[in-house]
Amino acid sequence: MKAEDNGRPRSRRLPREVRERQILDAAVEVFAARGFHNASMDEISEVAGVSKPMLYAYLGAKDELFIACVRRESTLLIETIGGAAESDLPPVEQLWRALRVFFEYVQRNRAGWTVLHRQTNSQGEPNVAELVEWRERAMVLIAELLARATDGSAQPMQPQQTEPFAAALAGAGEALADWWVDNPEHTADGLAMRLMNMVWMGFGDLVEGRTWTPAE
Amino acid sequence: MKAEDNGRPRSRRLPREVRERQILDAAVEVFAARGFHNASMDEISEVAGVSKPMLYAYLGAKDELFIACVRRESTLLIETIGGAAESDLPPVEQLWRALRVFFEYVQRNRAGWTVLHRQTNSQGEPNVAELVEWRERAMVLIAELLARATDGSAQPMQPQQTEPFAAALAGAGEALADWWVDNPEHTADGLAMRLMNMVWMGFGDLVEGRTWTPAE
Amino acid sequence: MKAEDNGRPRSRRLPREVRERQILDAAVEVFAARGFHNASMDEISEVAGVSKPMLYAYLGAKDELFIACVRRESTLLIETIGGAAESDLPPVEQLWRALRVFFEYVQRNRAGWTVLHRQTNSQGEPNVAELVEWRERAMVLIAELLARATDGSAQPMQPQQTEPFAAALAGAGEALADWWVDNPEHTADGLAMRLMNMVWMGFGDLVEGRTWTPAE
Amino acid sequence: MKAEDNGRPRSRRLPREVRERQILDAAVEVFAARGFHNASMDEISEVAGVSKPMLYAYLGAKDELFIACVRRESTLLIETIGGAAESDLPPVEQLWRALRVFFEYVQRNRAGWTVLHRQTNSQGEPNVAELVEWRERAMVLIAELLARATDGSAQPMQPQQTEPFAAALAGAGEALADWWVDNPEHTADGLAMRLMNMVWMGFGDLVEGRTWTPAE
DNA sequence: GATGAATGAGCATTCATTCAT
DNA sequence: GATGAATGAATGCTCATTCAT
């Protein structure tokens, strides 16, 4: 209970902004480690070095706190990726950069990513409307990217048609990010490259008319 | 409380076996809808048309009940897929069949799949050791399948090298299954085919030496 | 669950009397081992080799079953002691015989005694009115015995005056019976004798006017 | 739910120490009145004028709360008696003082004594290791006291030999304390004196060689 | 601004007890 | 006569949340 129990000095009377950050950091950490339900406000406040009433004063109820976490992390991720994939580059290049910074982001911010990722496939956690929304927007962007990449090919596609590919791509990316945890010897670049090679090339084949069909 | 509140007649005095099934069905349904923590034993018993003590008598505590659900569903899935992919077929064919029955399974048993899928990426739920184990074994199988498919190609690979691809493939499949919920107009076959075309073809390119590399 | 799990054959269709005895034996055993509250009807029925509905049919609810146990054991004890201490013997002799058969009874029927003894000092267990009553009657008898023993002494006493001595004597007896459990090398006779020597002699001194008084 | 429902003002925001005492007092009262199993945490919290979570926060689960009660009461009793029987007094005197303060303690703290006493002969309640230990130590002390008292007599004894007498003496004391409840007209001094007269004198006779033996 | 102290409300679990066969 | 199957009702415990200082 003494000041420095968790390495963070429990200094008093900090400006609101800083306190809020401290709390969010702690919350992300705990939510990532325990999951939404098993994370207790007690533990969060302890890790944050702040009393519970402060938690509530600054970031509201548990749901709201969780949403704030998700929001912060998703914003960060969006901006990171958005910054990398400038829209005047060719589609391939955009995709490549997006994947690369995605893996870099995950590497740099494992806890944040865990919270984001888990929130995505979970009925039990509070619904972060924006996140769902954003996720869909991201899908649409990827789908459009893929669609635009088919322009001038033998088999041009509408974004609507590329949607399932976008979903699959995103899923593959997330799965790789998960797999990475247990195989840390790989680099962000290496993983992004593998993904490009598998998905992008396959997709390219498809639009060029080289398709696979079952034997019968 | 009337007999048919949930469409299932609340018949009394059934043999143990039947009751157990009823309960598991209800539990899977509720766990899928609410997630482990938000599912209350009360609701499960209500949906099952059985009093709580029966729940405990037949399937034990909440954790155990959940594990029983996961175990039943995973066994079902494993057997379904295992039955489809006979090992004397060529790798491609095996993969194709596995994917197809996977999507069919998901379609037929959405709730069960939800429970399985969520359990996979979740810290908060009870750990089903076997499931983790099984998931790993499945990965290995896929990785081996992919490796075997590279035999005689320009770029033969060891299972160890195909592992990330296996992970990506599985992730893509799961993501597609999820995406399907909101886009039910697609068929199991259609999704399996898309996945094959994207992943398999890309992987084929790779082993044939047609790779993608960044511009710089 | 097979027939002979506890050494008692689970024979069917026994005369009521026998069944009842079986059940009481089991109940006493379990109540003694676990105490009233921790004894579960399930365990009793199992030990008795009888299904629960039979338990209820024969001996009623848990309270009633417990009371039946206490009643049987107390009756047995009373008769045993009563038979030993014929009232035409001199008081000393009566007391001596009573104590001796008491210890013998305890030795022969440890479980029954445990149930009786515990019931005596316990708020939580169902009140067996008769037992309380009987206990009081026993006290009165002892008190009268002691009183009668003072006839013709220097300090004759009324039963009312000897009551506390009776209580103390009974308590000493029970405590010795308890202590016996951990010191089984002693014999019933030995313990009875010790008690006589301590209590009877002291009491004798008292009525003869040889009293102890504090120094100040 | 108004403030004074049980005569104790439900004052809010007391220092931890005070609340803990309040709770222990209530718990002892309820445990004494109902026995361990029939005492519900609800009732204890109500009597204590505190919500259940406080119970748990301050004193832990039901077992632990019970143990805390036993521990507090036994410590008090031990200290009380220990303080009275200074070891440089002659054995008789020590015994006399111990008995006297014992009865005084029981009179002053009936509920506490009930809890202690019941815990002693009960299978169902949580085992308070220390208490068992202490009880044994107390026995040993009494046995030694008795043994020391035989020094220089016709029949000197080893503590081991006086043990059963110690057990009997303790039992007699406890029984008298119980009997007192229904016969409150007696005083602590009176009871202690009676006990001394009965037990001490009888014991004295014994060591002097004046023994009782059965007729036959 | 900051917190120790406090609680309402919900949930898992377990019995004693009784039908329906 | 005998029982497997079933439940109402209680109880221990915990957690998000908020006063009073």
mmCIF file of C-alpha atoms in Angstrom, chain D residues 57-204:
data_model
loop_
_atom_site.group_PDB
_atom_site.id
_atom_site.type_symbol
_atom_site.label_atom_id
_atom_site.label_comp_id
_atom_site.label_asym_id
_atom_site.label_seq_id
_atom_site.Cartn_x
_atom_site.Cartn_y
_atom_site.Cartn_z
ATOM 1 C CA ALA D 57 -14.272 -7.112 4.574
ATOM 2 C CA TYR D 58 -13.374 -7.005 8.240
ATOM 3 C CA LEU D 59 -13.494 -10.549 9.423
ATOM 4 C CA GLY D 60 -13.645 -12.806 6.429
ATOM 5 C CA ALA D 61 -15.859 -15.761 5.718
ATOM 6 C CA LYS D 62 -18.183 -17.355 8.221
ATOM 7 C CA ASP D 63 -15.579 -19.820 9.436
ATOM 8 C CA GLU D 64 -13.052 -17.144 9.964
ATOM 9 C CA LEU D 65 -15.541 -14.959 11.748
ATOM 10 C CA PHE D 66 -16.374 -17.819 14.053
ATOM 11 C CA ILE D 67 -12.768 -18.528 14.697
ATOM 12 C CA ALA D 68 -12.162 -14.884 15.450
ATOM 13 C CA CYS D 69 -14.944 -15.057 18.020
ATOM 14 C CA VAL D 70 -13.561 -18.154 19.648
ATOM 15 C CA ARG D 71 -10.129 -16.707 19.642
ATOM 16 C CA ARG D 72 -11.159 -13.466 21.248
ATOM 17 C CA GLU D 73 -13.176 -15.167 23.926
ATOM 18 C CA SER D 74 -10.626 -17.803 24.710
ATOM 19 C CA THR D 75 -7.858 -15.250 24.962
ATOM 20 C CA LEU D 76 -9.959 -13.254 27.345
ATOM 21 C CA LEU D 77 -10.711 -16.277 29.477
ATOM 22 C CA ILE D 78 -7.141 -17.446 29.528
ATOM 23 C CA GLU D 79 -5.859 -14.070 30.528
ATOM 24 C CA THR D 80 -8.490 -13.692 33.158
ATOM 25 C CA ILE D 81 -7.698 -16.989 34.761
ATOM 26 C CA GLY D 82 -3.992 -16.740 34.189
ATOM 27 C CA GLY D 83 -3.963 -13.362 35.903
ATOM 28 C CA ALA D 84 -5.709 -14.752 38.953
ATOM 29 C CA ALA D 85 -3.655 -17.836 39.564
ATOM 30 C CA GLU D 86 -0.183 -16.554 40.161
ATOM 31 C CA SER D 87 2.149 -19.447 40.193
ATOM 32 C CA ASP D 88 3.946 -18.649 43.436
ATOM 33 C CA LEU D 89 0.898 -19.322 45.519
ATOM 34 C CA PRO D 90 0.260 -22.748 47.023
ATOM 35 C CA PRO D 91 -1.632 -25.096 44.712
ATOM 36 C CA VAL D 92 -4.902 -24.953 46.650
ATOM 37 C CA GLU D 93 -4.957 -21.239 46.533
ATOM 38 C CA GLN D 94 -4.239 -21.197 42.834
ATOM 39 C CA LEU D 95 -7.041 -23.596 42.158
ATOM 40 C CA TRP D 96 -9.466 -21.668 44.270
ATOM 41 C CA ARG D 97 -8.695 -18.399 42.565
ATOM 42 C CA ALA D 98 -8.895 -19.947 39.139
ATOM 43 C CA LEU D 99 -12.299 -21.421 39.834
ATOM 44 C CA ARG D 100 -13.593 -18.224 41.265
ATOM 45 C CA VAL D 101 -12.567 -16.042 38.350
ATOM 46 C CA PHE D 102 -13.813 -18.689 35.999
ATOM 47 C CA PHE D 103 -17.314 -18.453 37.381
ATOM 48 C CA GLU D 104 -17.064 -14.709 37.432
ATOM 49 C CA TYR D 105 -16.040 -14.706 33.824
ATOM 50 C CA VAL D 106 -18.944 -16.925 32.862
ATOM 51 C CA GLN D 107 -21.310 -14.679 34.729
ATOM 52 C CA ARG D 108 -20.030 -11.566 33.064
ATOM 53 C CA ASN D 109 -19.823 -13.036 29.595
ATOM 54 C CA ARG D 110 -22.427 -15.704 29.196
ATOM 55 C CA ALA D 111 -22.561 -15.555 25.385
ATOM 56 C CA GLY D 112 -18.826 -15.757 24.983
ATOM 57 C CA TRP D 113 -18.689 -18.720 27.309
ATOM 58 C CA THR D 114 -21.457 -20.457 25.424
ATOM 59 C CA VAL D 115 -19.556 -20.151 22.182
ATOM 60 C CA LEU D 116 -16.381 -21.461 23.766
ATOM 61 C CA HIS D 117 -18.072 -24.280 25.557
ATOM 62 C CA ARG D 118 -20.056 -25.455 22.579
ATOM 63 C CA GLN D 119 -17.075 -25.352 20.297
ATOM 64 C CA THR D 120 -15.431 -27.772 22.628
ATOM 65 C CA ASN D 121 -17.882 -30.614 22.143
ATOM 66 C CA SER D 122 -18.877 -30.243 18.596
ATOM 67 C CA GLN D 123 -17.987 -32.018 15.423
ATOM 68 C CA GLY D 124 -19.842 -29.691 13.108
ATOM 69 C CA GLU D 125 -18.149 -26.433 13.861
ATOM 70 C CA PRO D 126 -14.905 -25.245 12.355
ATOM 71 C CA ASN D 127 -11.917 -26.475 14.244
ATOM 72 C CA VAL D 128 -10.047 -23.846 16.087
ATOM 73 C CA ALA D 129 -6.716 -25.493 16.390
ATOM 74 C CA GLU D 130 -5.522 -23.115 19.006
ATOM 75 C CA LEU D 131 -8.488 -23.746 21.169
ATOM 76 C CA VAL D 132 -7.984 -27.460 21.194
ATOM 77 C CA GLU D 133 -4.372 -26.848 21.952
ATOM 78 C CA TRP D 134 -5.152 -24.444 24.669
ATOM 79 C CA ARG D 135 -7.692 -26.737 26.221
ATOM 80 C CA GLU D 136 -5.044 -29.398 26.405
ATOM 81 C CA ARG D 137 -2.566 -27.043 27.910
ATOM 82 C CA ALA D 138 -5.119 -26.031 30.504
ATOM 83 C CA MET D 139 -5.668 -29.669 31.344
ATOM 84 C CA VAL D 140 -1.991 -30.200 31.794
ATOM 85 C CA LEU D 141 -1.759 -27.206 34.081
ATOM 86 C CA ILE D 142 -4.566 -28.453 36.241
ATOM 87 C CA ALA D 143 -3.104 -31.908 36.293
ATOM 88 C CA GLU D 144 0.223 -30.488 37.399
ATOM 89 C CA LEU D 145 -1.450 -28.392 40.025
ATOM 90 C CA LEU D 146 -3.110 -31.470 41.409
ATOM 91 C CA ALA D 147 0.104 -33.428 41.246
ATOM 92 C CA ARG D 148 2.037 -30.737 43.042
ATOM 93 C CA ALA D 149 -0.627 -30.720 45.690
ATOM 94 C CA THR D 150 0.150 -34.326 46.468
ATOM 95 C CA ASP D 151 3.761 -33.653 47.301
ATOM 96 C CA GLY D 152 4.505 -34.758 50.788
ATOM 97 C CA SER D 153 1.302 -36.691 51.077
ATOM 98 C CA ALA D 154 0.911 -40.391 51.677
ATOM 99 C CA GLN D 155 0.192 -40.968 48.039
ATOM 100 C CA PRO D 156 2.203 -38.572 45.826
ATOM 101 C CA MET D 157 1.162 -38.624 42.201
ATOM 102 C CA GLN D 158 2.623 -37.850 38.813
ATOM 103 C CA PRO D 159 0.794 -35.366 36.584
ATOM 104 C CA GLN D 160 0.029 -38.241 34.278
ATOM 105 C CA GLN D 161 -1.890 -39.903 37.069
ATOM 106 C CA THR D 162 -3.863 -36.844 37.979
ATOM 107 C CA GLU D 163 -5.002 -36.267 34.444
ATOM 108 C CA PRO D 164 -8.359 -37.976 34.739
ATOM 109 C CA PHE D 165 -9.039 -35.976 37.860
ATOM 110 C CA ALA D 166 -8.229 -32.824 36.000
ATOM 111 C CA ALA D 167 -10.639 -33.786 33.247
ATOM 112 C CA ALA D 168 -13.335 -34.549 35.756
ATOM 113 C CA LEU D 169 -12.763 -31.300 37.571
ATOM 114 C CA ALA D 170 -12.999 -29.290 34.361
ATOM 115 C CA GLY D 171 -16.145 -31.126 33.371
ATOM 116 C CA ALA D 172 -17.691 -30.502 36.734
ATOM 117 C CA GLY D 173 -16.896 -26.820 36.456
ATOM 118 C CA GLU D 174 -18.417 -26.545 33.036
ATOM 119 C CA ALA D 175 -21.512 -28.429 34.078
ATOM 120 C CA LEU D 176 -21.936 -26.164 37.061
ATOM 121 C CA ALA D 177 -21.605 -23.155 34.811
ATOM 122 C CA ASP D 178 -24.355 -24.585 32.637
ATOM 123 C CA TRP D 179 -26.538 -25.419 35.559
ATOM 124 C CA TRP D 180 -26.120 -21.886 36.773
ATOM 125 C CA VAL D 181 -28.086 -20.547 33.838
ATOM 126 C CA ASP D 182 -31.262 -22.050 35.206
ATOM 127 C CA ASN D 183 -30.384 -21.340 38.819
ATOM 128 C CA PRO D 184 -29.131 -17.801 38.770
ATOM 129 C CA GLU D 185 -29.685 -17.246 42.447
ATOM 130 C CA HIS D 186 -26.252 -18.691 43.169
ATOM 131 C CA THR D 187 -23.128 -16.600 43.250
ATOM 132 C CA ALA D 188 -19.843 -17.193 41.513
ATOM 133 C CA ASP D 189 -18.176 -17.549 44.875
ATOM 134 C CA GLY D 190 -20.753 -20.015 46.082
ATOM 135 C CA LEU D 191 -20.309 -22.260 43.107
ATOM 136 C CA ALA D 192 -16.573 -22.128 43.231
ATOM 137 C CA MET D 193 -16.712 -23.038 46.883
ATOM 138 C CA ARG D 194 -18.996 -25.984 46.294
ATOM 139 C CA LEU D 195 -16.705 -27.280 43.638
ATOM 140 C CA MET D 196 -13.688 -26.921 45.864
ATOM 141 C CA ASN D 197 -15.408 -28.727 48.619
ATOM 142 C CA MET D 198 -16.464 -31.573 46.532
ATOM 143 C CA VAL D 199 -13.501 -32.091 44.350
ATOM 144 C CA TRP D 200 -10.685 -30.818 46.399
ATOM 145 C CA MET D 201 -11.656 -32.515 49.545
ATOM 146 C CA GLY D 202 -12.292 -35.786 47.782
ATOM 147 C CA PHE D 203 -8.988 -35.537 46.086
ATOM 148 C CA GLY D 204 -7.383 -34.745 49.384
#
